[in-house]
Amino acid sequence: MATQGKKSAVEAPPIVRFGRVKSNLKMGILGLPNVGKSSLFNLLTEQSAQAENYPFCTIDPNESRCPVPDQRFKWLCDLWQPASIIPAYLHVTDIAGLIRGASEGAGLGNAFLSHIQAVDGLYHVVRAFDNPEVVHVDDSVDPVRDLETIMYELCRKDAAYIQSVKEKKELELKKDPKRKPPPAYYETMEKIDHMIENNIPLRSGDWSIEEVARINDTIPLAITLKPIVYLVNVDKRSFLRKANKWFAPINDWVKSHGGGTIIPFSIEWEQELWDLKNDPEAKQAFLAESNGLKSVLPRIVKVGYNVLQLIYFFTAGEPEVRAWTVPLGATAPEAAGAIHTDFERGFIKAEVVAFNDFKELATGKSMGPIKAAGKYRQEGKSYIVQDGDIIHFMFNVTAKKK
């Protein structure tokens, strides 16, 4: 039996979030045509497919999954040398280019916007490079104008959706006046209408826990509730200089429209680096000429994973080292259920050690030194799993009575 360590004081934090609370959430790549969306998607897809020993699945031509890079996972794999290696994955969808008027059916119109509704977070790719060979849909490069276009279309789509929800509610009231919502419902809807009319994304509102619950119940498919990561695609020269005339205007716009992470990157530079994958010497020379810069793609994947409020825990041994994705705030039984529903149904306890404690104390594969130091804990049903926990679950499932 495991050494009894100190009980953890970790309790459930008051997590306020919109959207689904699941482990299989998706990021969608959004933007106008010819801004680098599909090129980014292809690079992420190709690098995932090439990742040695990682199972890879291209779900369909515009959806794939990317391993989430993590040095902790690599360290565990190096230690255990397992037969099977399975990292955490981020699911990514390449959404067709939006154009002005999409909310009214222009271009792919409603099909495009329904694709956005199907994902849980967005990479908004913005073009900040000049290239006469790559035609801009509006004939000139202006990232701030493009940001305004996308936000306007998303807000218009949300406005139509919210109006349909309100009309349905009014019909229900006519049929049964006793089902009238409380005053708080109307206050929340008024606040929502004001934000959407002014092209302000709903995710940026100052919402109470009660309002978040009300919004999730009333308008769960609103697009502007989704978290956004802004990816600024610049030319190779700007990437190497870490400077571009559009950086400041883009930063100001994002701050005034709900905030969010901004990541400058260069498809041009990333593609050149990737094309040298089979020539180590040329790749090393290319990086040496790049002033110490590295690929930004791993950061893009990690940030996308984090904005979806996902974490992972590890199971580790000689047969397999695996990272299991769970929502932030998941309890020990819920995390056990990520492995198998029987683990959750018959949960007894979780034997837990934090990764940093294991790395600091381990002298090999044995848990002996960790137990001796009192860092090997036994946790119950109320334990909130922390990112990077190494867990062994104890469970017992009896056959259901017929």
Short mmCIF file of C-alpha atoms in Angstrom, two decimals:
data_model
loop_
_atom_site.label_atom_id
_atom_site.label_comp_id
_atom_site.label_asym_id
_atom_site.label_seq_id
_atom_site.Cartn_x
_atom_site.Cartn_y
_atom_site.Cartn_z
CA MET A 1 0.00 0.00 0.00
CA ALA A 2 1.25 3.51 -0.74
CA THR A 3 2.83 5.55 1.98
CA GLN A 4 0.28 7.91 3.48
CA GLY A 5 1.37 11.45 2.66
CA LYS A 6 -0.16 14.71 3.79
CA LYS A 7 -3.61 15.43 2.44
CA SER A 8 -3.61 18.10 -0.20
CA ALA A 9 -5.26 21.41 0.55
CA VAL A 10 -6.25 21.88 -3.10
CA GLU A 11 -9.93 22.70 -3.33
CA ALA A 12 -12.19 23.49 -6.25
CA PRO A 13 -11.59 27.07 -7.45
CA PRO A 14 -14.58 29.13 -8.54
CA ILE A 15 -14.06 28.66 -12.28
CA VAL A 16 -16.14 31.03 -14.40
CA ARG A 17 -16.19 30.10 -18.07
CA PHE A 18 -18.37 30.06 -21.11
CA GLY A 19 -18.94 27.13 -23.44
CA ARG A 20 -18.56 23.41 -23.05
CA VAL A 21 -16.69 21.87 -20.13
CA LYS A 22 -15.18 18.89 -21.92
CA SER A 23 -11.76 17.41 -22.66
CA ASN A 24 -12.22 17.21 -26.46
CA LEU A 25 -12.39 20.94 -27.18
CA LYS A 26 -11.26 22.42 -30.52
CA MET A 27 -9.50 25.54 -31.75
CA GLY A 28 -10.53 26.96 -35.14
CA ILE A 29 -8.24 28.98 -37.43
CA LEU A 30 -10.15 32.08 -38.50
CA GLY A 31 -9.39 35.02 -40.80
CA LEU A 32 -9.93 36.68 -44.16
CA PRO A 33 -8.78 34.86 -47.32
CA ASN A 34 -5.03 34.92 -48.12
CA VAL A 35 -3.82 35.79 -44.62
CA GLY A 36 -1.96 32.51 -44.02
CA LYS A 37 -4.64 30.39 -42.34
CA SER A 38 -4.30 27.27 -44.46
CA SER A 39 -0.51 27.58 -44.58
CA LEU A 40 -0.45 27.64 -40.77
CA PHE A 41 -2.82 24.68 -40.61
CA ASN A 42 -0.69 22.73 -43.07
CA LEU A 43 2.49 23.42 -41.10
CA LEU A 44 0.84 22.30 -37.86
CA THR A 45 -0.53 19.21 -39.60
CA GLU A 46 2.75 18.26 -41.31
CA GLN A 47 4.78 18.67 -38.13
CA SER A 48 2.31 16.59 -36.19
CA ALA A 49 2.44 13.83 -38.79
CA GLN A 50 6.23 13.84 -38.65
CA ALA A 51 6.43 13.72 -34.84
CA GLU A 52 8.33 10.52 -34.14
CA ASN A 53 6.51 7.84 -32.11
CA TYR A 54 3.36 9.97 -31.82
CA PRO A 55 0.14 8.49 -33.12
CA PHE A 56 -1.36 10.99 -35.54
CA CYS A 57 -4.76 11.33 -37.04
CA THR A 58 -5.91 13.67 -39.78
CA ILE A 59 -9.62 13.62 -39.06
CA ASP A 60 -10.52 15.13 -42.43
CA PRO A 61 -8.80 17.55 -44.83
CA ASN A 62 -9.51 20.56 -42.62
CA GLU A 63 -9.28 19.05 -39.14
CA SER A 64 -6.32 17.50 -37.36
CA ARG A 65 -4.77 17.16 -33.94
CA CYS A 66 -1.39 18.44 -32.80
CA PRO A 67 0.66 17.08 -29.89
CA VAL A 68 1.05 19.65 -27.12
CA PRO A 69 4.81 20.16 -26.55
CA ASP A 70 5.87 19.65 -22.94
CA GLN A 71 9.35 19.12 -21.51
CA ARG A 72 7.85 17.32 -18.50
CA PHE A 73 6.33 14.71 -20.80
CA LYS A 74 9.62 14.31 -22.66
CA TRP A 75 11.47 13.86 -19.35
CA LEU A 76 9.10 11.09 -18.26
CA CYS A 77 9.48 9.36 -21.63
CA ASP A 78 13.28 9.55 -21.40
CA LEU A 79 13.14 8.06 -17.90
CA TRP A 80 10.72 5.20 -18.55
CA GLN A 81 11.55 4.41 -22.19
CA PRO A 82 8.01 3.10 -22.61
CA ALA A 83 6.65 0.92 -25.39
CA SER A 84 3.85 3.44 -26.00
CA ILE A 85 4.05 7.23 -25.95
CA ILE A 86 0.85 9.29 -26.12
CA PRO A 87 1.01 13.07 -25.57
CA ALA A 88 -1.84 15.50 -24.98
CA TYR A 89 -3.42 16.72 -28.20
CA LEU A 90 -4.94 19.97 -29.38
CA HIS A 91 -7.64 19.56 -32.03
CA VAL A 92 -7.43 22.24 -34.72
CA THR A 93 -9.88 23.10 -37.52
CA ASP A 94 -9.06 25.18 -40.60
CA ILE A 95 -12.11 27.38 -41.18
CA ALA A 96 -12.68 28.73 -44.70
CA GLY A 97 -11.88 32.42 -45.21
CA LEU A 98 -14.51 34.91 -44.09
CA ILE A 99 -15.39 37.92 -46.24
CA ARG A 100 -17.32 41.11 -45.61
CA GLY A 101 -21.04 40.33 -45.56
CA ALA A 102 -20.64 36.71 -44.39
CA SER A 103 -23.26 37.26 -41.67
CA GLU A 104 -25.75 37.99 -44.45
CA GLY A 105 -24.75 35.00 -46.56
CA ALA A 106 -21.86 36.39 -48.65
CA GLY A 107 -19.15 33.91 -49.61
CA LEU A 108 -19.68 30.68 -47.72
CA GLY A 109 -21.90 32.71 -45.43
CA ASN A 110 -23.87 30.64 -42.97
CA ALA A 111 -21.79 27.51 -43.61
CA PHE A 112 -18.67 29.41 -42.59
CA LEU A 113 -20.25 30.77 -39.43
CA SER A 114 -21.67 27.39 -38.46
CA HIS A 115 -18.11 26.05 -38.65
CA ILE A 116 -17.08 28.69 -36.10
CA GLN A 117 -19.93 27.68 -33.81
CA ALA A 118 -18.61 24.10 -33.88
CA VAL A 119 -15.25 25.03 -32.31
CA ASP A 120 -14.55 26.21 -28.76
CA GLY A 121 -11.82 28.79 -29.27
CA LEU A 122 -10.35 30.76 -32.17
CA TYR A 123 -6.95 31.50 -33.65
CA HIS A 124 -7.56 34.77 -35.49
CA VAL A 125 -4.85 35.05 -38.16
CA VAL A 126 -4.16 38.64 -39.19
CA ARG A 127 -2.06 39.63 -42.21
CA ALA A 128 0.62 42.24 -41.56
CA PHE A 129 2.87 41.69 -44.58
CA ASP A 130 2.99 43.19 -48.08
CA ASN A 131 3.34 40.85 -51.02
CA PRO A 132 2.04 41.81 -54.48
CA GLU A 133 1.86 38.12 -55.41
CA VAL A 134 -0.62 37.42 -52.59
CA VAL A 135 -3.75 39.44 -53.35
CA HIS A 136 -5.63 40.90 -50.39
CA VAL A 137 -9.40 40.54 -50.56
CA ASP A 138 -9.75 44.31 -49.93
CA ASP A 139 -6.85 45.24 -52.28
CA SER A 140 -4.63 46.66 -49.51
CA VAL A 141 -2.99 45.50 -46.28
CA ASP A 142 -4.58 46.99 -43.17
CA PRO A 143 -4.72 44.56 -40.21
CA VAL A 144 -6.84 46.88 -38.04
CA ARG A 145 -9.47 47.16 -40.78
CA ASP A 146 -9.40 43.37 -41.13
CA LEU A 147 -9.85 42.92 -37.37
CA GLU A 148 -12.84 45.26 -37.51
CA THR A 149 -14.32 43.31 -40.42
CA ILE A 150 -14.10 39.98 -38.64
CA MET A 151 -15.45 41.33 -35.34
CA TYR A 152 -18.33 43.08 -37.11
CA GLU A 153 -19.36 39.89 -38.91
CA LEU A 154 -19.15 37.79 -35.75
CA CYS A 155 -21.21 40.30 -33.78
CA ARG A 156 -23.83 40.49 -36.54
CA LYS A 157 -24.16 36.73 -36.53
CA ASP A 158 -24.52 36.75 -32.74
CA ALA A 159 -27.12 39.51 -32.99
CA ALA A 160 -29.25 37.37 -35.32
CA TYR A 161 -28.84 34.34 -33.07
CA ILE A 162 -29.74 36.29 -29.92
CA GLN A 163 -32.80 37.78 -31.62
CA SER A 164 -34.03 34.29 -32.54
CA VAL A 165 -33.58 33.18 -28.93
CA LYS A 166 -35.59 36.14 -27.65
CA GLU A 167 -38.38 35.54 -30.18
CA LYS A 168 -38.60 31.91 -29.10
CA LYS A 169 -38.81 33.01 -25.47
CA GLU A 170 -41.64 35.44 -26.33
CA LEU A 171 -43.61 32.65 -28.02
CA GLU A 172 -43.22 30.49 -24.93
CA LEU A 173 -44.51 33.35 -22.78
CA LYS A 174 -47.60 33.76 -24.95
CA LYS A 175 -48.37 30.08 -24.49
CA ASP A 176 -47.67 30.13 -20.76
CA PRO A 177 -47.41 33.60 -19.10
CA LYS A 178 -46.47 31.94 -15.80
CA ARG A 179 -43.05 31.05 -17.27
CA LYS A 180 -41.94 34.69 -17.29
CA PRO A 181 -38.20 34.93 -16.54
CA PRO A 182 -36.97 36.87 -13.49
CA PRO A 183 -35.88 40.53 -13.85
CA ALA A 184 -32.22 39.40 -13.85
CA TYR A 185 -32.80 37.67 -17.20
CA TYR A 186 -33.91 40.92 -18.86
CA GLU A 187 -31.02 42.85 -17.28
CA THR A 188 -28.52 40.35 -18.67
CA MET A 189 -30.09 40.38 -22.14
CA GLU A 190 -30.05 44.19 -22.19
CA LYS A 191 -26.35 44.16 -21.35
CA ILE A 192 -25.74 41.58 -24.10
CA ASP A 193 -27.63 43.64 -26.69
CA HIS A 194 -25.62 46.77 -25.85
CA MET A 195 -22.28 44.96 -26.27
CA ILE A 196 -23.20 43.27 -29.56
CA GLU A 197 -24.62 46.48 -31.04
CA ASN A 198 -21.26 48.17 -30.31
CA ASN A 199 -19.19 45.28 -31.74
CA ILE A 200 -17.85 44.30 -28.33
CA PRO A 201 -17.30 40.55 -27.87
CA LEU A 202 -19.41 39.04 -25.10
CA ARG A 203 -16.43 37.22 -23.58
CA SER A 204 -14.97 40.60 -22.54
CA GLY A 205 -17.94 41.55 -20.34
CA ASP A 206 -17.70 41.96 -16.57
CA TRP A 207 -19.98 39.05 -15.75
CA SER A 208 -20.94 37.60 -12.39
CA ILE A 209 -21.01 33.84 -11.81
CA GLU A 210 -24.80 33.96 -11.99
CA GLU A 211 -24.72 35.86 -15.29
CA VAL A 212 -22.26 33.38 -16.80
CA ALA A 213 -24.58 30.52 -15.88
CA ARG A 214 -27.55 32.41 -17.35
CA ILE A 215 -25.67 33.13 -20.60
CA ASN A 216 -24.51 29.52 -20.92
CA ASP A 217 -28.11 28.40 -20.49
CA THR A 218 -29.69 31.01 -22.78
CA ILE A 219 -27.25 31.66 -25.65
CA PRO A 220 -24.64 28.87 -25.49
CA LEU A 221 -23.87 29.11 -29.24
CA ALA A 222 -22.88 32.80 -29.26
CA ILE A 223 -19.65 33.07 -31.23
CA THR A 224 -18.17 36.05 -29.37
CA LEU A 225 -18.15 34.08 -26.11
CA LYS A 226 -15.24 32.04 -27.46
CA PRO A 227 -11.66 32.87 -26.40
CA ILE A 228 -9.46 34.30 -29.16
CA VAL A 229 -5.70 34.12 -29.74
CA TYR A 230 -4.51 36.71 -32.26
CA LEU A 231 -1.78 35.45 -34.62
CA VAL A 232 -0.06 38.25 -36.53
CA ASN A 233 1.50 36.89 -39.72
CA VAL A 234 4.46 39.07 -40.74
CA ASP A 235 7.16 38.80 -43.38
CA LYS A 236 10.48 37.11 -42.64
CA ARG A 237 12.34 40.42 -42.27
CA SER A 238 9.89 41.76 -39.66
CA PHE A 239 10.06 38.46 -37.75
CA LEU A 240 13.85 38.59 -37.58
CA ARG A 241 13.82 42.25 -36.53
CA LYS A 242 10.97 41.65 -34.05
CA ALA A 243 9.44 44.85 -35.38
CA ASN A 244 6.57 45.75 -37.67
CA LYS A 245 4.68 49.02 -38.16
CA TRP A 246 1.39 47.27 -37.42
CA PHE A 247 2.31 45.81 -34.02
CA ALA A 248 1.28 48.88 -31.99
CA PRO A 249 -2.04 49.52 -33.81
CA ILE A 250 -2.97 45.84 -33.53
CA ASN A 251 -2.12 45.81 -29.83
CA ASP A 252 -4.28 48.91 -29.24
CA TRP A 253 -7.20 47.39 -31.12
CA VAL A 254 -7.04 44.10 -29.21
CA LYS A 255 -6.91 45.93 -25.87
CA SER A 256 -10.05 47.88 -26.76
CA HIS A 257 -11.92 44.77 -27.91
CA GLY A 258 -11.72 42.45 -24.95
CA GLY A 259 -7.98 41.76 -24.86
CA GLY A 260 -6.30 38.48 -25.66
CA THR A 261 -2.91 36.95 -26.38
CA ILE A 262 -1.13 38.33 -29.45
CA ILE A 263 1.55 36.14 -31.08
CA PRO A 264 3.60 37.52 -33.97
CA PHE A 265 4.87 34.81 -36.31
CA SER A 266 5.97 34.39 -39.92
CA ILE A 267 4.66 31.72 -42.24
CA GLU A 268 7.47 32.65 -44.64
CA TRP A 269 10.15 31.97 -42.00
CA GLU A 270 8.43 28.88 -40.56
CA GLN A 271 8.05 27.33 -44.01
CA GLU A 272 11.74 27.86 -44.81
CA LEU A 273 12.69 26.22 -41.52
CA TRP A 274 10.36 23.27 -42.11
CA ASP A 275 11.68 22.72 -45.63
CA LEU A 276 15.12 22.05 -44.10
CA LYS A 277 13.84 19.27 -41.81
CA ASN A 278 15.85 16.58 -43.62
CA ASP A 279 19.09 18.58 -43.74
CA PRO A 280 20.37 19.05 -40.16
CA GLU A 281 23.40 21.12 -41.15
CA ALA A 282 21.41 23.52 -43.32
CA LYS A 283 18.75 23.79 -40.61
CA GLN A 284 21.39 24.62 -38.00
CA ALA A 285 22.89 27.27 -40.29
CA PHE A 286 19.44 28.76 -40.93
CA LEU A 287 18.74 29.03 -37.20
CA ALA A 288 22.21 30.50 -36.58
CA GLU A 289 21.36 33.28 -39.06
CA SER A 290 18.05 33.91 -37.30
CA ASN A 291 19.45 35.66 -34.21
CA GLY A 292 18.57 32.83 -31.87
CA LEU A 293 14.90 32.73 -32.89
CA LYS A 294 13.01 29.45 -32.74
CA SER A 295 9.79 28.20 -34.27
CA VAL A 296 6.73 29.86 -32.77
CA LEU A 297 4.46 26.94 -33.67
CA PRO A 298 4.93 25.09 -30.35
CA ARG A 299 3.90 28.24 -28.45
CA ILE A 300 0.84 28.66 -30.69
CA VAL A 301 -0.27 25.12 -29.81
CA LYS A 302 0.35 25.54 -26.06
CA VAL A 303 -1.44 28.89 -25.86
CA GLY A 304 -4.43 27.48 -27.75
CA TYR A 305 -4.60 24.56 -25.32
CA ASN A 306 -4.42 26.89 -22.34
CA VAL A 307 -7.12 29.35 -23.47
CA LEU A 308 -9.51 26.41 -23.71
CA GLN A 309 -8.82 25.92 -19.97
CA LEU A 310 -7.50 22.42 -20.49
CA ILE A 311 -4.86 20.71 -18.36
CA TYR A 312 -3.41 17.22 -18.31
CA PHE A 313 -2.15 14.69 -15.82
CA PHE A 314 0.33 11.89 -16.45
CA THR A 315 0.26 8.15 -16.08
CA ALA A 316 3.75 6.71 -16.35
CA GLY A 317 5.32 3.28 -16.49
CA GLU A 318 7.29 0.99 -18.78
CA PRO A 319 4.24 -0.03 -20.84
CA GLU A 320 3.14 3.54 -21.51
CA VAL A 321 3.69 7.20 -20.68
CA ARG A 322 0.57 9.19 -21.42
CA ALA A 323 -0.81 12.71 -20.91
CA TRP A 324 -4.58 12.73 -20.24
CA THR A 325 -6.53 15.88 -21.05
CA VAL A 326 -9.17 17.09 -18.57
CA PRO A 327 -10.91 20.44 -18.04
CA LEU A 328 -9.37 22.82 -15.52
CA GLY A 329 -11.03 22.12 -12.17
CA ALA A 330 -11.63 18.40 -12.78
CA THR A 331 -11.94 16.26 -9.66
CA ALA A 332 -9.97 13.05 -9.17
CA PRO A 333 -12.95 10.81 -10.12
CA GLU A 334 -13.58 12.91 -13.26
CA ALA A 335 -9.92 12.57 -14.22
CA ALA A 336 -10.15 8.82 -13.63
CA GLY A 337 -13.10 8.79 -16.03
CA ALA A 338 -10.83 10.18 -18.76
CA ILE A 339 -9.06 6.82 -18.69
CA HIS A 340 -12.19 4.67 -18.45
CA THR A 341 -15.71 5.17 -17.16
CA ASP A 342 -15.19 2.20 -14.80
CA PHE A 343 -12.36 4.13 -13.13
CA GLU A 344 -14.76 6.93 -12.30
CA ARG A 345 -17.67 4.70 -11.33
CA GLY A 346 -15.59 2.56 -8.98
CA PHE A 347 -13.20 5.29 -7.80
CA ILE A 348 -11.57 4.56 -4.42
CA LYS A 349 -8.63 6.96 -4.30
CA ALA A 350 -5.90 8.59 -6.34
CA GLU A 351 -2.23 8.16 -5.50
CA VAL A 352 -0.64 11.44 -6.57
CA VAL A 353 2.77 13.06 -6.85
CA ALA A 354 3.39 16.45 -8.44
CA PHE A 355 5.75 16.24 -11.41
CA ASN A 356 8.24 18.73 -9.92
CA ASP A 357 8.44 16.71 -6.69
CA PHE A 358 9.00 13.50 -8.64
CA LYS A 359 11.71 15.02 -10.82
CA GLU A 360 13.48 16.57 -7.82
CA LEU A 361 13.41 13.45 -5.62
CA ALA A 362 13.48 10.48 -8.00
CA THR A 363 16.72 8.55 -8.35
CA GLY A 364 15.20 6.21 -10.91
CA LYS A 365 11.80 4.76 -11.68
CA SER A 366 10.97 3.87 -8.07
CA MET A 367 8.50 5.90 -6.00
CA GLY A 368 10.47 4.96 -2.86
CA PRO A 369 12.31 8.30 -2.43
CA ILE A 370 9.10 10.25 -3.08
CA LYS A 371 7.20 8.25 -0.45
CA ALA A 372 10.06 8.65 2.02
CA ALA A 373 9.89 12.43 1.56
CA GLY A 374 6.11 12.46 2.18
CA LYS A 375 5.35 13.73 -1.33
CA TYR A 376 3.36 10.66 -2.43
CA ARG A 377 -0.21 11.54 -1.50
CA GLN A 378 -3.48 9.68 -1.28
CA GLU A 379 -6.36 11.83 -2.45
CA GLY A 380 -10.12 11.33 -2.35
CA LYS A 381 -13.13 12.30 -4.42
CA SER A 382 -12.89 16.04 -3.69
CA TYR A 383 -9.30 16.44 -4.88
CA ILE A 384 -8.87 18.90 -7.76
CA VAL A 385 -6.35 17.54 -10.25
CA GLN A 386 -3.43 19.88 -10.95
CA ASP A 387 -1.64 20.26 -14.27
CA GLY A 388 1.31 17.86 -14.35
CA ASP A 389 0.16 15.52 -11.57
CA ILE A 390 1.40 11.95 -11.91
CA ILE A 391 -1.49 9.77 -10.82
CA HIS A 392 -2.22 6.12 -10.13
CA PHE A 393 -5.92 5.41 -9.58
CA MET A 394 -7.35 2.76 -7.29
CA PHE A 395 -10.84 1.59 -8.18
CA ASN A 396 -13.22 -1.31 -7.75
CA VAL A 397 -16.21 -2.03 -9.95
CA THR A 398 -18.72 -4.72 -9.12
CA ALA A 399 -20.96 -6.17 -11.78
CA LYS A 400 -24.33 -4.45 -12.05
CA LYS A 401 -27.25 -6.48 -10.78
CA LYS A 402 -29.50 -7.79 -13.51
#
